[in-house]
Amino acid sequence: MLLTAATALPLSLPAMETKAQEAGTTIGERSEWQVEKCAVFAAALDRILKRMGEEGVTPAFIANNRAYIDSGCLSDVDACPETAKDIEIANGLTIATMNAGAASSFSPFRCRPKG
């Protein structure tokens, strides 16, 4: 009997495996992947700030990144990079999370108008 991809793969995953990969909307409901991405983001922020220091970094940029992490990387936070150093940090965080397999849209870097 010839096996093809269609015959070798199950048509659907068991419910338990599917549930483990579903994105949660609260810290307690996060999937393992959501937890891992957030841990990578948090560790990268700490490493980058330790290496570069906070001089020239907008306090709100750091605070909003920390708020994002504290939310389990679930909140719709605007961590708007305003200075050259903010942008350098945002670039480093984006690269770190993308290297771990996250999409570039995972990071909280937005500069929406206030009001």
Tab-separated table of N, CA and C in Angstrom:
chain	number	residue	atom	x	y	z
A	1	MET	N	0.850	-1.189	0.000
A	1	MET	CA	0.000	0.000	0.000
A	1	MET	C	0.889	1.244	0.000
A	2	LEU	N	0.610	2.145	-0.885
A	2	LEU	CA	1.361	3.382	-1.000
A	2	LEU	C	0.788	4.415	-0.035
A	3	LEU	N	1.663	4.974	0.822
A	3	LEU	CA	1.223	6.022	1.750
A	3	LEU	C	1.480	7.380	1.127
A	4	THR	N	0.499	8.213	1.186
A	4	THR	CA	0.649	9.597	0.750
A	4	THR	C	0.427	10.479	1.950
A	5	ALA	N	0.702	11.751	1.817
A	5	ALA	CA	0.484	12.671	2.930
A	5	ALA	C	-0.967	12.630	3.387
A	6	ALA	N	-1.874	12.476	2.462
A	6	ALA	CA	-3.299	12.462	2.810
A	6	ALA	C	-3.670	11.232	3.623
A	7	THR	N	-3.030	10.093	3.354
A	7	THR	CA	-3.385	8.878	4.092
A	7	THR	C	-2.548	8.701	5.339
A	8	ALA	N	-1.367	9.324	5.393
A	8	ALA	CA	-0.474	9.137	6.527
A	8	ALA	C	-0.784	10.073	7.683
A	9	LEU	N	-1.400	11.191	7.412
A	9	LEU	CA	-1.673	12.171	8.456
A	9	LEU	C	-3.117	12.093	8.912
A	10	PRO	N	-3.354	12.224	10.219
A	10	PRO	CA	-4.738	12.233	10.682
A	10	PRO	C	-5.452	13.476	10.169
A	11	LEU	N	-6.757	13.357	10.040
A	11	LEU	CA	-7.540	14.487	9.532
A	11	LEU	C	-7.675	15.596	10.565
A	12	SER	N	-7.659	15.256	11.841
A	12	SER	CA	-7.753	16.287	12.868
A	12	SER	C	-6.949	15.857	14.076
A	13	LEU	N	-6.492	16.826	14.828
A	13	LEU	CA	-5.751	16.554	16.055
A	13	LEU	C	-6.719	16.193	17.164
A	14	PRO	N	-6.274	15.387	18.113
A	14	PRO	CA	-7.134	15.135	19.269
A	14	PRO	C	-7.465	16.451	19.973
A	15	ALA	N	-8.606	16.494	20.594
A	15	ALA	CA	-9.078	17.731	21.229
A	15	ALA	C	-8.079	18.280	22.227
A	16	MET	N	-7.418	17.415	22.991
A	16	MET	CA	-6.482	17.888	24.004
A	16	MET	C	-5.291	18.597	23.359
A	17	GLU	N	-4.748	18.049	22.291
A	17	GLU	CA	-3.626	18.694	21.626
A	17	GLU	C	-4.041	20.023	21.029
A	18	THR	N	-5.216	20.095	20.445
A	18	THR	CA	-5.711	21.332	19.861
A	18	THR	C	-5.871	22.389	20.949
A	19	LYS	N	-6.442	22.017	22.079
A	19	LYS	CA	-6.666	22.957	23.181
A	19	LYS	C	-5.347	23.536	23.677
A	20	ALA	N	-4.291	22.706	23.734
A	20	ALA	CA	-2.996	23.166	24.228
A	20	ALA	C	-2.403	24.253	23.330
A	21	GLN	N	-2.785	24.282	22.066
A	21	GLN	CA	-2.233	25.250	21.141
A	21	GLN	C	-3.136	26.463	20.922
A	22	GLU	N	-4.343	26.441	21.459
A	22	GLU	CA	-5.238	27.576	21.298
A	22	GLU	C	-4.710	28.762	22.090
A	23	ALA	N	-4.825	29.924	21.512
A	23	ALA	CA	-4.372	31.132	22.182
A	23	ALA	C	-5.328	31.486	23.307
A	24	GLY	N	-4.768	31.713	24.479
A	24	GLY	CA	-5.570	32.135	25.616
A	24	GLY	C	-5.712	33.642	25.639
A	25	THR	N	-6.723	34.099	26.337
A	25	THR	CA	-6.958	35.539	26.426
A	25	THR	C	-6.670	36.091	27.816
A	26	THR	N	-6.329	35.210	28.759
A	26	THR	CA	-5.914	35.635	30.093
A	26	THR	C	-4.603	34.934	30.427
A	27	ILE	N	-3.891	35.445	31.423
A	27	ILE	CA	-2.604	34.850	31.787
A	27	ILE	C	-2.764	33.365	32.090
A	28	GLY	N	-3.805	32.998	32.818
A	28	GLY	CA	-4.017	31.608	33.182
A	28	GLY	C	-4.409	30.703	32.024
A	29	GLU	N	-4.867	31.281	30.927
A	29	GLU	CA	-5.323	30.493	29.776
A	29	GLU	C	-4.301	30.419	28.651
A	30	ARG	N	-3.150	31.085	28.824
A	30	ARG	CA	-2.184	31.137	27.718
A	30	ARG	C	-1.677	29.750	27.336
A	31	SER	N	-1.436	29.566	26.053
A	31	SER	CA	-0.845	28.323	25.564
A	31	SER	C	0.637	28.307	25.948
A	32	GLU	N	1.247	27.149	25.843
A	32	GLU	CA	2.682	27.045	26.114
A	32	GLU	C	3.467	27.973	25.194
A	33	TRP	N	3.034	28.092	23.949
A	33	TRP	CA	3.718	28.953	22.988
A	33	TRP	C	3.607	30.419	23.387
A	34	GLN	N	2.447	30.836	23.865
A	34	GLN	CA	2.288	32.216	24.319
A	34	GLN	C	3.202	32.496	25.512
A	35	VAL	N	3.283	31.548	26.436
A	35	VAL	CA	4.148	31.696	27.611
A	35	VAL	C	5.606	31.793	27.166
A	36	GLU	N	6.006	30.926	26.241
A	36	GLU	CA	7.391	30.911	25.767
A	36	GLU	C	7.761	32.216	25.068
A	37	LYS	N	6.879	32.707	24.188
A	37	LYS	CA	7.158	33.963	23.481
A	37	LYS	C	7.330	35.114	24.464
A	38	CYS	N	6.481	35.154	25.470
A	38	CYS	CA	6.546	36.236	26.445
A	38	CYS	C	7.838	36.147	27.268
A	39	ALA	N	8.233	34.930	27.616
A	39	ALA	CA	9.478	34.744	28.372
A	39	ALA	C	10.683	35.184	27.542
A	40	VAL	N	10.668	34.879	26.257
A	40	VAL	CA	11.749	35.312	25.363
A	40	VAL	C	11.793	36.836	25.307
A	41	PHE	N	10.628	37.462	25.167
A	41	PHE	CA	10.546	38.920	25.093
A	41	PHE	C	11.079	39.550	26.387
A	42	ALA	N	10.654	39.025	27.538
A	42	ALA	CA	11.078	39.568	28.833
A	42	ALA	C	12.587	39.423	29.028
A	43	ALA	N	13.122	38.252	28.725
A	43	ALA	CA	14.558	38.021	28.880
A	43	ALA	C	15.361	38.915	27.938
A	44	ALA	N	14.875	39.079	26.713
A	44	ALA	CA	15.572	39.927	25.744
A	44	ALA	C	15.568	41.383	26.205
A	45	LEU	N	14.453	41.859	26.742
A	45	LEU	CA	14.401	43.242	27.236
A	45	LEU	C	15.418	43.434	28.351
A	46	ASP	N	15.467	42.498	29.281
A	46	ASP	CA	16.424	42.609	30.386
A	46	ASP	C	17.863	42.611	29.877
A	47	ARG	N	18.181	41.708	28.951
A	47	ARG	CA	19.547	41.628	28.391
A	47	ARG	C	19.924	42.907	27.664
A	48	ILE	N	19.008	43.395	26.850
A	48	ILE	CA	19.297	44.594	26.053
A	48	ILE	C	19.488	45.803	26.958
A	49	LEU	N	18.611	45.979	27.938
A	49	LEU	CA	18.743	47.133	28.838
A	49	LEU	C	20.006	47.030	29.691
A	50	LYS	N	20.375	45.834	30.083
A	50	LYS	CA	21.607	45.652	30.857
A	50	LYS	C	22.823	46.025	30.014
A	51	ARG	N	22.810	45.619	28.755
A	51	ARG	CA	23.936	45.892	27.866
A	51	ARG	C	23.984	47.369	27.450
A	52	MET	N	22.830	47.950	27.126
A	52	MET	CA	22.800	49.300	26.570
A	52	MET	C	22.589	50.387	27.613
A	53	GLY	N	22.002	50.025	28.743
A	53	GLY	CA	21.649	51.024	29.734
A	53	GLY	C	20.342	51.712	29.362
A	54	GLU	N	19.852	52.528	30.273
A	54	GLU	CA	18.565	53.192	30.049
A	54	GLU	C	18.699	54.660	29.659
A	55	GLU	N	19.918	55.176	29.625
A	55	GLU	CA	20.109	56.563	29.228
A	55	GLU	C	19.709	56.734	27.769
A	56	GLY	N	18.853	57.719	27.511
A	56	GLY	CA	18.379	57.972	26.162
A	56	GLY	C	17.146	57.172	25.782
A	57	VAL	N	16.664	56.352	26.725
A	57	VAL	CA	15.457	55.557	26.491
A	57	VAL	C	14.282	56.289	27.132
A	58	THR	N	13.198	56.413	26.424
A	58	THR	CA	12.007	57.066	26.944
A	58	THR	C	11.439	56.236	28.113
A	59	PRO	N	11.221	56.863	29.281
A	59	PRO	CA	10.669	56.107	30.412
A	59	PRO	C	9.350	55.401	30.080
A	60	ALA	N	8.508	56.046	29.281
A	60	ALA	CA	7.225	55.434	28.913
A	60	ALA	C	7.439	54.192	28.050
A	61	PHE	N	8.481	54.197	27.231
A	61	PHE	CA	8.768	53.036	26.387
A	61	PHE	C	9.109	51.827	27.264
A	62	ILE	N	9.956	52.026	28.245
A	62	ILE	CA	10.300	50.935	29.164
A	62	ILE	C	9.071	50.516	29.963
A	63	ALA	N	8.350	51.482	30.508
A	63	ALA	CA	7.175	51.175	31.337
A	63	ALA	C	6.122	50.403	30.541
A	64	ASN	N	5.895	50.797	29.306
A	64	ASN	CA	4.881	50.109	28.492
A	64	ASN	C	5.320	48.705	28.088
A	65	ASN	N	6.622	48.520	27.853
A	65	ASN	CA	7.118	47.170	27.587
A	65	ASN	C	6.958	46.300	28.829
A	66	ARG	N	7.248	46.850	30.002
A	66	ARG	CA	7.076	46.105	31.261
A	66	ARG	C	5.591	45.793	31.504
A	67	ALA	N	4.713	46.735	31.192
A	67	ALA	CA	3.270	46.492	31.347
A	67	ALA	C	2.819	45.364	30.426
A	68	TYR	N	3.361	45.336	29.225
A	68	TYR	CA	3.053	44.263	28.266
A	68	TYR	C	3.487	42.913	28.834
A	69	ILE	N	4.690	42.858	29.358
A	69	ILE	CA	5.200	41.624	29.962
A	69	ILE	C	4.349	41.228	31.165
A	70	ASP	N	4.036	42.206	32.034
A	70	ASP	CA	3.227	41.929	33.234
A	70	ASP	C	1.846	41.388	32.882
A	71	SER	N	1.349	41.720	31.696
A	71	SER	CA	0.034	41.232	31.264
A	71	SER	C	0.124	39.833	30.651
A	72	GLY	N	1.326	39.264	30.658
A	72	GLY	CA	1.516	37.982	29.997
A	72	GLY	C	1.661	38.143	28.496
A	73	CYS	N	2.021	39.349	28.072
A	73	CYS	CA	2.152	39.702	26.651
A	73	CYS	C	0.808	39.572	25.930
A	74	LEU	N	-0.250	39.931	26.643
A	74	LEU	CA	-1.598	39.853	26.076
A	74	LEU	C	-2.250	41.220	25.884
A	75	SER	N	-1.835	42.223	26.657
A	75	SER	CA	-2.480	43.536	26.604
A	75	SER	C	-2.174	44.269	25.308
A	76	ASP	N	-3.105	45.082	24.917
A	76	ASP	CA	-2.963	45.929	23.735
A	76	ASP	C	-2.265	47.218	24.165
A	77	VAL	N	-0.975	47.096	24.454
A	77	VAL	CA	-0.169	48.198	24.976
A	77	VAL	C	0.506	48.917	23.811
A	78	ASP	N	0.596	50.224	23.905
A	78	ASP	CA	1.341	51.007	22.924
A	78	ASP	C	2.717	51.325	23.501
A	79	ALA	N	3.724	50.555	23.104
A	79	ALA	CA	5.107	50.853	23.476
A	79	ALA	C	5.710	51.548	22.259
A	80	CYS	N	5.564	52.852	22.238
A	80	CYS	CA	5.958	53.644	21.071
A	80	CYS	C	7.427	54.049	21.173
A	81	PRO	N	8.274	53.517	20.284
A	81	PRO	CA	9.672	53.948	20.302
A	81	PRO	C	9.803	55.362	19.736
A	82	GLU	N	10.294	56.276	20.575
A	82	GLU	CA	10.362	57.678	20.174
A	82	GLU	C	11.782	58.158	19.907
A	83	THR	N	12.759	57.612	20.619
A	83	THR	CA	14.145	58.051	20.443
A	83	THR	C	14.910	57.010	19.630
A	84	ALA	N	16.101	57.397	19.195
A	84	ALA	CA	16.946	56.456	18.441
A	84	ALA	C	17.244	55.220	19.292
A	85	LYS	N	17.446	55.405	20.588
A	85	LYS	CA	17.732	54.265	21.458
A	85	LYS	C	16.492	53.396	21.643
A	86	ASP	N	15.317	54.017	21.744
A	86	ASP	CA	14.070	53.237	21.799
A	86	ASP	C	13.963	52.344	20.561
A	87	ILE	N	14.238	52.919	19.401
A	87	ILE	CA	14.140	52.173	18.142
A	87	ILE	C	15.155	51.042	18.112
A	88	GLU	N	16.356	51.296	18.593
A	88	GLU	CA	17.384	50.255	18.637
A	88	GLU	C	16.940	49.091	19.536
A	89	ILE	N	16.337	49.421	20.664
A	89	ILE	CA	15.827	48.392	21.580
A	89	ILE	C	14.666	47.644	20.933
A	90	ALA	N	13.749	48.367	20.321
A	90	ALA	CA	12.612	47.724	19.649
A	90	ALA	C	13.100	46.776	18.554
A	91	ASN	N	14.097	47.195	17.800
A	91	ASN	CA	14.654	46.327	16.758
A	91	ASN	C	15.255	45.062	17.368
A	92	GLY	N	16.000	45.214	18.458
A	92	GLY	CA	16.599	44.065	19.127
A	92	GLY	C	15.553	43.109	19.667
A	93	LEU	N	14.491	43.645	20.246
A	93	LEU	CA	13.410	42.809	20.772
A	93	LEU	C	12.674	42.087	19.647
A	94	THR	N	12.456	42.775	18.553
A	94	THR	CA	11.783	42.148	17.415
A	94	THR	C	12.631	41.009	16.852
A	95	ILE	N	13.916	41.240	16.714
A	95	ILE	CA	14.810	40.188	16.208
A	95	ILE	C	14.838	38.999	17.164
A	96	ALA	N	14.930	39.269	18.475
A	96	ALA	CA	14.978	38.181	19.462
A	96	ALA	C	13.723	37.321	19.406
A	97	THR	N	12.560	37.961	19.327
A	97	THR	CA	11.321	37.178	19.308
A	97	THR	C	11.124	36.479	17.969
A	98	MET	N	11.536	37.116	16.880
A	98	MET	CA	11.435	36.450	15.579
A	98	MET	C	12.391	35.264	15.500
A	99	ASN	N	13.585	35.384	16.080
A	99	ASN	CA	14.520	34.263	16.114
A	99	ASN	C	13.950	33.092	16.898
A	100	ALA	N	13.087	33.381	17.859
A	100	ALA	CA	12.436	32.329	18.648
A	100	ALA	C	11.211	31.767	17.934
A	101	GLY	N	10.832	32.363	16.804
A	101	GLY	CA	9.719	31.846	16.013
A	101	GLY	C	8.445	32.664	16.072
A	102	ALA	N	8.460	33.784	16.778
A	102	ALA	CA	7.268	34.630	16.864
A	102	ALA	C	7.192	35.553	15.644
A	103	ALA	N	5.993	35.970	15.316
A	103	ALA	CA	5.803	36.935	14.232
A	103	ALA	C	6.228	38.323	14.705
A	104	SER	N	6.617	39.162	13.763
A	104	SER	CA	7.033	40.518	14.133
A	104	SER	C	5.898	41.303	14.768
A	105	SER	N	4.665	40.922	14.492
A	105	SER	CA	3.514	41.621	15.068
A	105	SER	C	3.273	41.250	16.532
A	106	PHE	N	4.043	40.299	17.077
A	106	PHE	CA	3.908	39.909	18.483
A	106	PHE	C	4.267	41.066	19.414
A	107	SER	N	5.254	41.852	19.058
A	107	SER	CA	5.754	42.926	19.918
A	107	SER	C	4.741	44.062	20.036
A	108	PRO	N	4.805	44.814	21.143
A	108	PRO	CA	3.818	45.865	21.395
A	108	PRO	C	4.176	47.232	20.801
A	109	PHE	N	4.951	47.261	19.749
A	109	PHE	CA	5.454	48.531	19.233
A	109	PHE	C	4.428	49.182	18.320
A	110	ARG	N	3.703	50.130	18.911
A	110	ARG	CA	2.673	50.887	18.185
A	110	ARG	C	2.751	52.345	18.625
A	111	CYS	N	2.424	53.208	17.730
A	111	CYS	CA	2.411	54.639	18.031
A	111	CYS	C	1.088	55.221	17.554
A	112	ARG	N	0.026	54.805	18.201
A	112	ARG	CA	-1.313	55.296	17.819
A	112	ARG	C	-1.533	56.687	18.401
A	113	PRO	N	-2.301	57.498	17.705
A	113	PRO	CA	-2.600	58.840	18.234
A	113	PRO	C	-3.360	58.721	19.567
A	114	LYS	N	-3.010	59.615	20.466
A	114	LYS	CA	-3.701	59.630	21.767
A	114	LYS	C	-4.861	60.574	21.680
A	115	GLY	N	-5.901	60.197	22.382
A	115	GLY	CA	-7.018	61.125	22.416
A	115	GLY	C	-8.306	60.536	22.251
